[in-house]
PDB file of C-alpha atoms in Angstrom:
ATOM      1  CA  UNK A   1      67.477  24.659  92.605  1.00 42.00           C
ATOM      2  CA  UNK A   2      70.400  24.539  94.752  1.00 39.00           C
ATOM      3  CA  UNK A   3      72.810  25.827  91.365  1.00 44.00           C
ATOM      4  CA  UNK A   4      69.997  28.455  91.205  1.00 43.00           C
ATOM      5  CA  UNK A   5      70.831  29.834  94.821  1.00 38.00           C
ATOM      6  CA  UNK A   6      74.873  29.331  94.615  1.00 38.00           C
ATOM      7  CA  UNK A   7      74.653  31.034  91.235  1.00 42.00           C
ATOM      8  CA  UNK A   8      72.409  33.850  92.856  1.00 41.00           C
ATOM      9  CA  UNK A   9      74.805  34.172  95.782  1.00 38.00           C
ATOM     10  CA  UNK A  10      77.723  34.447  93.556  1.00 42.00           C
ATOM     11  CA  UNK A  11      76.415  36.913  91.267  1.00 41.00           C
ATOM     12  CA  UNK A  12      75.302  39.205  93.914  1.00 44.00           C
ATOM     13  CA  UNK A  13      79.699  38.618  95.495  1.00 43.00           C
ATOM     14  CA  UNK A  14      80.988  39.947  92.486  1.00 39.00           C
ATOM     15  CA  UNK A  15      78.262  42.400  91.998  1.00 43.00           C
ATOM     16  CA  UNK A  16      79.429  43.683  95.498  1.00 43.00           C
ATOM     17  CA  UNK A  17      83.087  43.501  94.790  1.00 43.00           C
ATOM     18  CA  UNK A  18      82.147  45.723  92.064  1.00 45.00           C
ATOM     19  CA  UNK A  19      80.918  48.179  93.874  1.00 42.00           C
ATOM     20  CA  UNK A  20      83.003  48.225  96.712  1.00 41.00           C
ATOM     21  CA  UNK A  21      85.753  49.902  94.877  1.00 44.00           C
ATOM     22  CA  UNK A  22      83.511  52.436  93.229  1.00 42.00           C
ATOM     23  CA  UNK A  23      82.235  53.431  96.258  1.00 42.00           C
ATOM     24  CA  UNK A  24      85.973  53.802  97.932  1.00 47.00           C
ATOM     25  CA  UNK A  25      86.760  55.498  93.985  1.00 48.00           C
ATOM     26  CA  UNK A  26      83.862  57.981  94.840  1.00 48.00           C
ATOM     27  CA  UNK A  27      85.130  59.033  98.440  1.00 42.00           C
ATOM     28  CA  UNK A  28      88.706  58.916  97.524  1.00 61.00           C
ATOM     29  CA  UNK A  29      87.736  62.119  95.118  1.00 59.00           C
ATOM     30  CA  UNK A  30      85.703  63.834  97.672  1.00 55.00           C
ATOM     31  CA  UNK A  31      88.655  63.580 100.053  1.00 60.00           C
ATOM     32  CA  UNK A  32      90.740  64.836  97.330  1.00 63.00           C
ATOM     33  CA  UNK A  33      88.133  67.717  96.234  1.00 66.00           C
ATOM     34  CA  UNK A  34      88.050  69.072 100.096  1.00 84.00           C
ATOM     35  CA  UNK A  35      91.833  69.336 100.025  1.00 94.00           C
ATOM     36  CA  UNK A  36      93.423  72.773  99.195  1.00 98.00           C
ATOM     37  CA  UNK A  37      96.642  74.410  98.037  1.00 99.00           C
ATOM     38  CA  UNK A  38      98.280  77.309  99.862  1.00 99.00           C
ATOM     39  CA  UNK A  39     101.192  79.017  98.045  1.00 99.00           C
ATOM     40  CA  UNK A  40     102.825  81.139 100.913  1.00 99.00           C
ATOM     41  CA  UNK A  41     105.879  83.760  99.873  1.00 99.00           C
ATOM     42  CA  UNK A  42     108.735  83.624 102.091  1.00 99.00           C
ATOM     43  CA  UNK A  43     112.223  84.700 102.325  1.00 96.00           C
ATOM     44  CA  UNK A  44     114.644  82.156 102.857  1.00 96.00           C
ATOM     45  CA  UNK A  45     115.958  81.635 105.870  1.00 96.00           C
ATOM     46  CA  UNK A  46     114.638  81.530 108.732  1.00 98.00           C
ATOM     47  CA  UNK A  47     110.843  82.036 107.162  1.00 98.00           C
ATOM     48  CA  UNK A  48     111.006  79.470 104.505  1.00 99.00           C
ATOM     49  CA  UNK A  49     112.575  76.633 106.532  1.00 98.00           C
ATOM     50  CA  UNK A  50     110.128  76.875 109.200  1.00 99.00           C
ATOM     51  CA  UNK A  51     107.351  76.661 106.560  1.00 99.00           C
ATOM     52  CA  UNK A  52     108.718  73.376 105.202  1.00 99.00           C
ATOM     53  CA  UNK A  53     109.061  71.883 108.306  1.00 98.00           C
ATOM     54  CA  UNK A  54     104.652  72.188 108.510  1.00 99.00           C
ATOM     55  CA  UNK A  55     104.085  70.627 105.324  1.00 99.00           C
ATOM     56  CA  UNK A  56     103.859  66.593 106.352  1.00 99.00           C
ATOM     57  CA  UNK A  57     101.394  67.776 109.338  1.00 98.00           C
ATOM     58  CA  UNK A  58      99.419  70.669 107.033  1.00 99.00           C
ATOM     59  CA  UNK A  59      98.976  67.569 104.660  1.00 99.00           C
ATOM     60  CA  UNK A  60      97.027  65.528 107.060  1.00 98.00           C
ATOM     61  CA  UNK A  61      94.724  68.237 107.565  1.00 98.00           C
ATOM     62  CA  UNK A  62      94.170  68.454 103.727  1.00 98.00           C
ATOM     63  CA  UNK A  63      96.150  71.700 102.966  1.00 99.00           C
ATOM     64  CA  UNK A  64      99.268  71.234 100.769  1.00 99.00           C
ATOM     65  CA  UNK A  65     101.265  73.842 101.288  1.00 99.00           C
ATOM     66  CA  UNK A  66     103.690  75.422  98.005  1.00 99.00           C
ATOM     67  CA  UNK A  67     106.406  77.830  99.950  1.00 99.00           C
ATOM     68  CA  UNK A  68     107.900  80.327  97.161  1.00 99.00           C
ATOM     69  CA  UNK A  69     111.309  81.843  98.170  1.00 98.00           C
ATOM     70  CA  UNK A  70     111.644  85.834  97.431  1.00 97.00           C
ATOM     71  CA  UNK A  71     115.596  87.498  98.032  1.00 92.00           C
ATOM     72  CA  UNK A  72     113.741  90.419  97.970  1.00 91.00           C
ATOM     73  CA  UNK A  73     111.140  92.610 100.196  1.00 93.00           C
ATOM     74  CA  UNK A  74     108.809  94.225  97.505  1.00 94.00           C
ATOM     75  CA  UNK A  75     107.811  91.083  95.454  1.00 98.00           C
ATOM     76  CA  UNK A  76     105.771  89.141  98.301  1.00 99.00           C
ATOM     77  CA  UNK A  77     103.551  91.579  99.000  1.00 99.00           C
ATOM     78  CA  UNK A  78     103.114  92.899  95.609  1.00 99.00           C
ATOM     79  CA  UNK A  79     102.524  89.367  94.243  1.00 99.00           C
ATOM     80  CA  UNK A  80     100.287  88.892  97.502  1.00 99.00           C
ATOM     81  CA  UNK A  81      98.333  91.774  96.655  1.00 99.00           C
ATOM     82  CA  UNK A  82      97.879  91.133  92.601  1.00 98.00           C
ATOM     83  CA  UNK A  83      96.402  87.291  93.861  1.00 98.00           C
ATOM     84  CA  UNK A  84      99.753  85.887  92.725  1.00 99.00           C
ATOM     85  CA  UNK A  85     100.070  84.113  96.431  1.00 99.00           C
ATOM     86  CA  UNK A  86      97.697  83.377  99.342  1.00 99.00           C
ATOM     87  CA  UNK A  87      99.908  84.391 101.982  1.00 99.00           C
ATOM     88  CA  UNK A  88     103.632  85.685 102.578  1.00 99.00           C
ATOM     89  CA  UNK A  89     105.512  85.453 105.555  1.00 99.00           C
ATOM     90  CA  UNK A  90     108.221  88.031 105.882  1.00 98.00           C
ATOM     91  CA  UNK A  91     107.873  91.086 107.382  1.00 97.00           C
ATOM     92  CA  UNK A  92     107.172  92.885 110.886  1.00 97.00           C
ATOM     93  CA  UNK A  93     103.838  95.413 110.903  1.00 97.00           C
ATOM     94  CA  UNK A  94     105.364  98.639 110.841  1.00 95.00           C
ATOM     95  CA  UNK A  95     106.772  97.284 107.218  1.00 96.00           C
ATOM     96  CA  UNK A  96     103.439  95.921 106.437  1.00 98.00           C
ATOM     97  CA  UNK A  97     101.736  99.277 107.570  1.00 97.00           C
ATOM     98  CA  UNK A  98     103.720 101.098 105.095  1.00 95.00           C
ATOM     99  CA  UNK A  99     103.082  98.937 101.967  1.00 97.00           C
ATOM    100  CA  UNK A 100      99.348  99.303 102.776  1.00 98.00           C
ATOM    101  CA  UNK A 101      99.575 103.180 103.050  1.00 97.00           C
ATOM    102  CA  UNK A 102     102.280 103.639 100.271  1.00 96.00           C
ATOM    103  CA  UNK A 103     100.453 100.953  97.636  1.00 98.00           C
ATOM    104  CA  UNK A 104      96.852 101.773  98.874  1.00 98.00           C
ATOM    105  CA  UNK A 105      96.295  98.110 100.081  1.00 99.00           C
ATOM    106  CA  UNK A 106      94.790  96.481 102.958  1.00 98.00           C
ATOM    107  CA  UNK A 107      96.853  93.213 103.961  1.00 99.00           C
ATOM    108  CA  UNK A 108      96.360  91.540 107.103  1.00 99.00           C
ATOM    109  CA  UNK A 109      98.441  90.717 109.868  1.00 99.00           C
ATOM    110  CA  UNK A 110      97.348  86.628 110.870  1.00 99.00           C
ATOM    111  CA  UNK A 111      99.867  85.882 113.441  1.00 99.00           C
ATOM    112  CA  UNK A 112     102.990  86.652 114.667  1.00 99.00           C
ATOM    113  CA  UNK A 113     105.958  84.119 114.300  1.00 99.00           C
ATOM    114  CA  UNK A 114     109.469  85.126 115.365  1.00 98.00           C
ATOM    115  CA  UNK A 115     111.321  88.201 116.316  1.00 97.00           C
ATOM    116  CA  UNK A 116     114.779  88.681 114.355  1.00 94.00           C
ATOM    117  CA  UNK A 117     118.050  90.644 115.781  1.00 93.00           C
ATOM    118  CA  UNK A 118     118.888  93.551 113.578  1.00 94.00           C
ATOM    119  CA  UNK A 119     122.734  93.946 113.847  1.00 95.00           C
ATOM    120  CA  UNK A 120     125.382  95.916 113.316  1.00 98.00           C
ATOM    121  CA  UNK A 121     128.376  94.362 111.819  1.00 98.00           C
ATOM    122  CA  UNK A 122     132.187  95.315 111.200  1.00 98.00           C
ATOM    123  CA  UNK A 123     135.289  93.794 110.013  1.00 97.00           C
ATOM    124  CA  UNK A 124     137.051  97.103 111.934  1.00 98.00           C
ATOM    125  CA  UNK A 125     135.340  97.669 114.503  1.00 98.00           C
ATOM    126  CA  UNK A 126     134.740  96.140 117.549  1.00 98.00           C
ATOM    127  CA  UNK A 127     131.869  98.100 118.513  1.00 97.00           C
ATOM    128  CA  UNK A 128     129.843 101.611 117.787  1.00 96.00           C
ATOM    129  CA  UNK A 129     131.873 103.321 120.110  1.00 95.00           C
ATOM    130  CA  UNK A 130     134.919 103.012 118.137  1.00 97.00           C
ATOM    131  CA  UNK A 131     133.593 103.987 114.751  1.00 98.00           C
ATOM    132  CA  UNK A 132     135.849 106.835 113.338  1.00 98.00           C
ATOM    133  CA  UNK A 133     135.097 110.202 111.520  1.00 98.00           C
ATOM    134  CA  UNK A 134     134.440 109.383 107.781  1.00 98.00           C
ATOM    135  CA  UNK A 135     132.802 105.775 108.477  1.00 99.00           C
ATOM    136  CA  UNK A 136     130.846 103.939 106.000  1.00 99.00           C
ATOM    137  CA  UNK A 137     127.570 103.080 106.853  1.00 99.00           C
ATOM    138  CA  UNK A 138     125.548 101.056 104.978  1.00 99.00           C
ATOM    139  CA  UNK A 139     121.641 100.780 106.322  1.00 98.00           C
ATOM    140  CA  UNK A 140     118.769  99.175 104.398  1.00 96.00           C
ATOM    141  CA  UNK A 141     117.371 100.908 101.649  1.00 95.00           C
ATOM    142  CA  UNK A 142     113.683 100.977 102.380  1.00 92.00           C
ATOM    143  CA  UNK A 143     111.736 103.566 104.226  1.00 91.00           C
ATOM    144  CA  UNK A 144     110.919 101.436 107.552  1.00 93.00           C
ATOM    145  CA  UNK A 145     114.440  99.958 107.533  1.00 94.00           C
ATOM    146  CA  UNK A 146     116.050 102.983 107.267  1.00 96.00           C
ATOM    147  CA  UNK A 147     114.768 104.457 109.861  1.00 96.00           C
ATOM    148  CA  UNK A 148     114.839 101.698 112.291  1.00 95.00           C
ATOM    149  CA  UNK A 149     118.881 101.873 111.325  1.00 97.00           C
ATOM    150  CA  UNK A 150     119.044 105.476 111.881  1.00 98.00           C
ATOM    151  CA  UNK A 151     117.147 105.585 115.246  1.00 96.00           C
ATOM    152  CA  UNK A 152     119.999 103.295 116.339  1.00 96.00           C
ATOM    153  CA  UNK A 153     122.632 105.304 115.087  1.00 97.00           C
ATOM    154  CA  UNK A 154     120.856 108.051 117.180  1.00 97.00           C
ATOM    155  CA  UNK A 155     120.287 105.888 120.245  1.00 95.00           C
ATOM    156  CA  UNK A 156     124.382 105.206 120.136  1.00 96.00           C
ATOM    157  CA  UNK A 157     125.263 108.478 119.862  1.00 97.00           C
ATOM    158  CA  UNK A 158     126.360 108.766 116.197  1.00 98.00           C
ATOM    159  CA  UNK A 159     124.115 111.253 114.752  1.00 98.00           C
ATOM    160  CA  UNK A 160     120.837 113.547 115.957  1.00 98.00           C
ATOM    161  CA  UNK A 161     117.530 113.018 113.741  1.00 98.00           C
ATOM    162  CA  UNK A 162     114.945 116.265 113.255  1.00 98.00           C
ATOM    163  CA  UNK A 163     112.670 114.125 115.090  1.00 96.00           C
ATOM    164  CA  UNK A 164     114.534 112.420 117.940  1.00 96.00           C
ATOM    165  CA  UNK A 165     113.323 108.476 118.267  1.00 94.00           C
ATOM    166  CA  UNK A 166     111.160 108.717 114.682  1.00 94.00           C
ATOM    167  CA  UNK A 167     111.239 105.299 113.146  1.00 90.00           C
ATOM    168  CA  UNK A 168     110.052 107.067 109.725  1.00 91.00           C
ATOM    169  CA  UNK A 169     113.270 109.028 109.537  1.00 96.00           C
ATOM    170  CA  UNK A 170     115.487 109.507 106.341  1.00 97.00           C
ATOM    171  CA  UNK A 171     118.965 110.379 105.739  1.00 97.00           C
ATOM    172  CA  UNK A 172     117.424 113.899 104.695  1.00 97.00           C
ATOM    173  CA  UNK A 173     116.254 114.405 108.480  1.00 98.00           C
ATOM    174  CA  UNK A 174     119.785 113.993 109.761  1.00 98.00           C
ATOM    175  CA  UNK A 175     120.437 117.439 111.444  1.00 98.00           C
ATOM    176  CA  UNK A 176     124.144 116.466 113.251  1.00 98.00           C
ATOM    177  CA  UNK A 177     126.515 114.158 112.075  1.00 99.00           C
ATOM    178  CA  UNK A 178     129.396 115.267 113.901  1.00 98.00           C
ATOM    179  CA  UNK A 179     131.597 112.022 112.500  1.00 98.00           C
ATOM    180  CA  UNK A 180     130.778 112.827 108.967  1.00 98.00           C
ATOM    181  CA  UNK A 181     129.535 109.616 108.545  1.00 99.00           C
ATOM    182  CA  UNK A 182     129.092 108.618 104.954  1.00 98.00           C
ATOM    183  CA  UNK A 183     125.703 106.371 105.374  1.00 98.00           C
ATOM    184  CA  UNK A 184     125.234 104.309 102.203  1.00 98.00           C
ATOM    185  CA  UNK A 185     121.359 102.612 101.422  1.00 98.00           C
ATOM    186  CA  UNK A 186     121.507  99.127 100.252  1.00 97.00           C
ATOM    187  CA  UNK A 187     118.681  96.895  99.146  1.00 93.00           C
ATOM    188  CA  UNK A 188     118.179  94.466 102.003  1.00 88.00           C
ATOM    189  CA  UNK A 189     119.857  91.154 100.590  1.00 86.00           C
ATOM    190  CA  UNK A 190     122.896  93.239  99.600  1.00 94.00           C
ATOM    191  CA  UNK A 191     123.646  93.958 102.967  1.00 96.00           C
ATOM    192  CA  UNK A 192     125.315  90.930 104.140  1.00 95.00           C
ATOM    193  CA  UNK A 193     127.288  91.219 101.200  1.00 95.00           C
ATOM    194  CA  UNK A 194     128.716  94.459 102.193  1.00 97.00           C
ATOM    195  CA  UNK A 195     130.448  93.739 105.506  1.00 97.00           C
ATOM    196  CA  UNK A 196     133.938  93.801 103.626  1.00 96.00           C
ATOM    197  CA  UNK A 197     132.929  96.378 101.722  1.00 97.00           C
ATOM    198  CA  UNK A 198     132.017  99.129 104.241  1.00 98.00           C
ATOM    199  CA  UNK A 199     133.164  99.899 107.660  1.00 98.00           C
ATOM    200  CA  UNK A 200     129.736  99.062 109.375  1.00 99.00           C
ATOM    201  CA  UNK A 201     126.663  97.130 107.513  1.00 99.00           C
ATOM    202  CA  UNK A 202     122.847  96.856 109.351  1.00 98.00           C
ATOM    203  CA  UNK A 203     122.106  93.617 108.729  1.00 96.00           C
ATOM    204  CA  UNK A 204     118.430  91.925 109.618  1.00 92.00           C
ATOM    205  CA  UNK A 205     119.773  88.130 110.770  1.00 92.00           C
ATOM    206  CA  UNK A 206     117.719  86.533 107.910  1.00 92.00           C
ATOM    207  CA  UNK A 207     119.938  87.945 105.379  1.00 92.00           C
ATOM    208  CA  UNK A 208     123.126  86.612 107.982  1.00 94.00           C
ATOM    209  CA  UNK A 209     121.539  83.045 108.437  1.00 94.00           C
ATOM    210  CA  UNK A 210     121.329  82.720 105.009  1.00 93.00           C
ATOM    211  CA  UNK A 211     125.242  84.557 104.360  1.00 93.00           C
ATOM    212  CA  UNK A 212     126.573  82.224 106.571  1.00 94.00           C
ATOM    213  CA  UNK A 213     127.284  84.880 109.061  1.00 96.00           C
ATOM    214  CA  UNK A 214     127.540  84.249 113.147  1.00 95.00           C
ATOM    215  CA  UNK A 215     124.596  86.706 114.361  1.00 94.00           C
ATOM    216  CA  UNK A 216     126.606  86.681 117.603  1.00 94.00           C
ATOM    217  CA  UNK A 217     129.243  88.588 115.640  1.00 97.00           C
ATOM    218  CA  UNK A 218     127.646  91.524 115.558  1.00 97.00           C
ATOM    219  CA  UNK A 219     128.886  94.702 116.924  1.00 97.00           C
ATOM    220  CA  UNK A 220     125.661  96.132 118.249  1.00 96.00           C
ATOM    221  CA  UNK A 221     121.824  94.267 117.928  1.00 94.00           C
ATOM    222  CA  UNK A 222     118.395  95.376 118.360  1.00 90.00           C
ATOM    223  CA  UNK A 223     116.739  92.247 119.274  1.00 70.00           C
ATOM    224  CA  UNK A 224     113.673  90.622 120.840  1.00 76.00           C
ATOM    225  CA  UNK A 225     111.192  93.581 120.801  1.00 87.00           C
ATOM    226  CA  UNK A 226     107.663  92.277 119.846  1.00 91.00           C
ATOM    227  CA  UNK A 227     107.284  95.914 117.748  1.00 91.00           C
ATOM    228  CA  UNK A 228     109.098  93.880 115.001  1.00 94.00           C
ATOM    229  CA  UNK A 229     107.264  90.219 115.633  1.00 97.00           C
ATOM    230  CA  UNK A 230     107.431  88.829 111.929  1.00 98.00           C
ATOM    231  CA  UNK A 231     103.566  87.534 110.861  1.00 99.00           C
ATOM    232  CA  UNK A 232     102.007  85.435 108.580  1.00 99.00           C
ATOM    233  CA  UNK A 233     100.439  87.832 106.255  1.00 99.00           C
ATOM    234  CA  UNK A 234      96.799  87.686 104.151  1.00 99.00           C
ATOM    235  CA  UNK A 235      94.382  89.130 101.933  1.00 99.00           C
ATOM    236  CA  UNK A 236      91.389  90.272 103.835  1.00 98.00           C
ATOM    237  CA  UNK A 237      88.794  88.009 102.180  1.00 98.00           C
ATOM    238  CA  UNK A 238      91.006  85.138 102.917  1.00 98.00           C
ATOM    239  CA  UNK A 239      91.550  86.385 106.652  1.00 96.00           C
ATOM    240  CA  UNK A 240      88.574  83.744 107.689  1.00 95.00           C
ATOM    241  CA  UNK A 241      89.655  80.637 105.239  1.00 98.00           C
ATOM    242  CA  UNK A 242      90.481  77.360 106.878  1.00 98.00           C
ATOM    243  CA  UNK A 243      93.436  76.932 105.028  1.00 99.00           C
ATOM    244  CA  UNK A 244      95.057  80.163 106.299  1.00 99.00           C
ATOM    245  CA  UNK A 245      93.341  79.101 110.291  1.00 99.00           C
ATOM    246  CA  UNK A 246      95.641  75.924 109.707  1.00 99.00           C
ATOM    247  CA  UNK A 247      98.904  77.630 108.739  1.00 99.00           C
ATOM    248  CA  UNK A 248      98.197  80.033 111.326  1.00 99.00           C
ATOM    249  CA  UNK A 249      97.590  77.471 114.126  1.00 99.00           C
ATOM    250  CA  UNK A 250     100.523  75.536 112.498  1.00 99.00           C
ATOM    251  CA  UNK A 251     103.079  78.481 113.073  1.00 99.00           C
ATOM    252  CA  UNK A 252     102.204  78.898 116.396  1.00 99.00           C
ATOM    253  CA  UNK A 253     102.165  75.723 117.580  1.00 99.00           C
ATOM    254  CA  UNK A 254     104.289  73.672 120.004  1.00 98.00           C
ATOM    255  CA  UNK A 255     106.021  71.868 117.089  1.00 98.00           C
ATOM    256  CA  UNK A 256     107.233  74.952 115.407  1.00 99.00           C
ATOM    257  CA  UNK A 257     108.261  76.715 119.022  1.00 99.00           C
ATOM    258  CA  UNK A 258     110.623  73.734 119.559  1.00 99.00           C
ATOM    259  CA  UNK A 259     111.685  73.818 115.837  1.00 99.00           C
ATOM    260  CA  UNK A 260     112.568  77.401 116.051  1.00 98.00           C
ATOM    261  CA  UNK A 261     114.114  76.771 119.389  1.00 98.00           C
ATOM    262  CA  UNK A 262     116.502  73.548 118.644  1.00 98.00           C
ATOM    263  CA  UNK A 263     117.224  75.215 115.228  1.00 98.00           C
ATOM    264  CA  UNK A 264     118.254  78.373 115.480  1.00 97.00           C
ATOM    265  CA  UNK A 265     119.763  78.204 118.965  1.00 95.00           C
ATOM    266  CA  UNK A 266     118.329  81.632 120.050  1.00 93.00           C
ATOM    267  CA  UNK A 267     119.641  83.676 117.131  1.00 95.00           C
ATOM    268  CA  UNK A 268     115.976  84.563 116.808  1.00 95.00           C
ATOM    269  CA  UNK A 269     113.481  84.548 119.245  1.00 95.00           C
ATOM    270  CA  UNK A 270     109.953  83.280 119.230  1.00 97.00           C
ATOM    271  CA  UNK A 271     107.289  85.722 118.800  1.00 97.00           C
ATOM    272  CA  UNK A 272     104.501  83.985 120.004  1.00 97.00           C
TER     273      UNK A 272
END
């Protein structure tokens, strides 16, 4: 009788052994079912690094986070739009307000990030003042960028637009360019590129991080004004998903404000 009972007992041990592991097997894959995969498009520097830096604390929340580096400024949003990527983070809203209107889209500002300098630079001059008759000029390529560069020119003196102040200015609305300046567009991530090549280059501090180049170098910078606030960027119909509220809370978060703060040593600025 007494075998019976220590035979009983040990049966029903092993039988629980047994299924102490299935049950940890069985929660082990929920866990793993609730966790979910972001793939965010960034450029590289500063937006990618301060997306890497979230991924150990994203993961603890469940959200793995995939960051996929663009040199350029079309392919994030366009692979953003086409479902390619759940997010991108790259661009200030009067940029995204013109891929919406020119590409009949409706991305969605999440939250804003960092501000970036957009500088001037020149191996020959020392500052805007001194530019000569005949400069080069080079200025980004695109139709926001452009005219952010132009109002500038216009602010310092260098040229007169049709419409005084108009960030949606082109080259074509130039009306005086009493210094004959020879303005040159350049596709964003060729700009840094050009500084020995022209006599003045507009370069967004991204593209200088990432060049190497001392944004305190430059001649003349547009900096810190929340108008150009770089955001995480969504579909719509993922405007609302937890994943995205995590990233979003993530960016803006003590962690990264200290990050952004010990890292770049105010050649950005925080935008939140």
């Amino acid at each position: 009788m007494v075998g019976s009972v220590v035979a009983a007992v040990t049966v029903a041990a092993f039988a629980a052994a047994a299924i102490i592991p299935t049950l940890g097997g069985k929660e082990t894959a929920a866990a793993a079912a609730q966790r979910q995969t972001l793939v965010i498009g960034a450029t590289p520097v500063p937006h990618a690094e301060i997306l890497e830096q979230l991924k150990p604390a994203l993961a603890e929340q469940g959200v793995d986070l995939e960051v996929k580096v663009f040199q350029d400024f079309i392919q994030p949003n366009a692979q953003l739009a086409s479902g390619e990527l759940d997010g991108n983070y790259y661009q200030y809203l009067p940029f995204l307000d013109n891929f919406n209107k020119e590409n009949n889209q409706d991305l969605v500002p999440v939250v804003p990030v960092h501000i970036e300098p957009f500088g001037a630079y020149s191996t020959r001059f020392a500052s805007l003042d001194e530019v000569s008759k005949g400069a080069s000029i080079a200025i980004p390529n695109d139709p926001v960028n452009a005219g952010r560069a132009l109002v500038l020119l216009e602010e310092q003196g260098l040229l007169t637009l049709k419409n005084p102040g108009d960030s949606q200015s082109s080259i074509r609305d130039i009306v005086q360019n009493p210094r004959e300046l020879d303005i040159k567009e350049l596709e964003g991530a060729q700009l840094a590129r050009s500084i020995d090549q022209v006599d003045v280059a507009f370069v967004f501090a991204n593209y200088a991080l990432d060049a190497g180049i001392d944004v305190n170098t430059a001649i003349f910078t547009d900096q810190a004004n929340p108008k150009y606030a770089e955001y995480l960027v969504t579909r719509p119909e993922l405007k609302g998903d937890p994943g995205i509220a995590k990233l979003g809370e993530a960016l803006n978060s003590e962690a990264t404000r200290q990050f952004i703060l010990d890292k770049y040593q105010g050649d950005i600025s925080l935008g939140f």
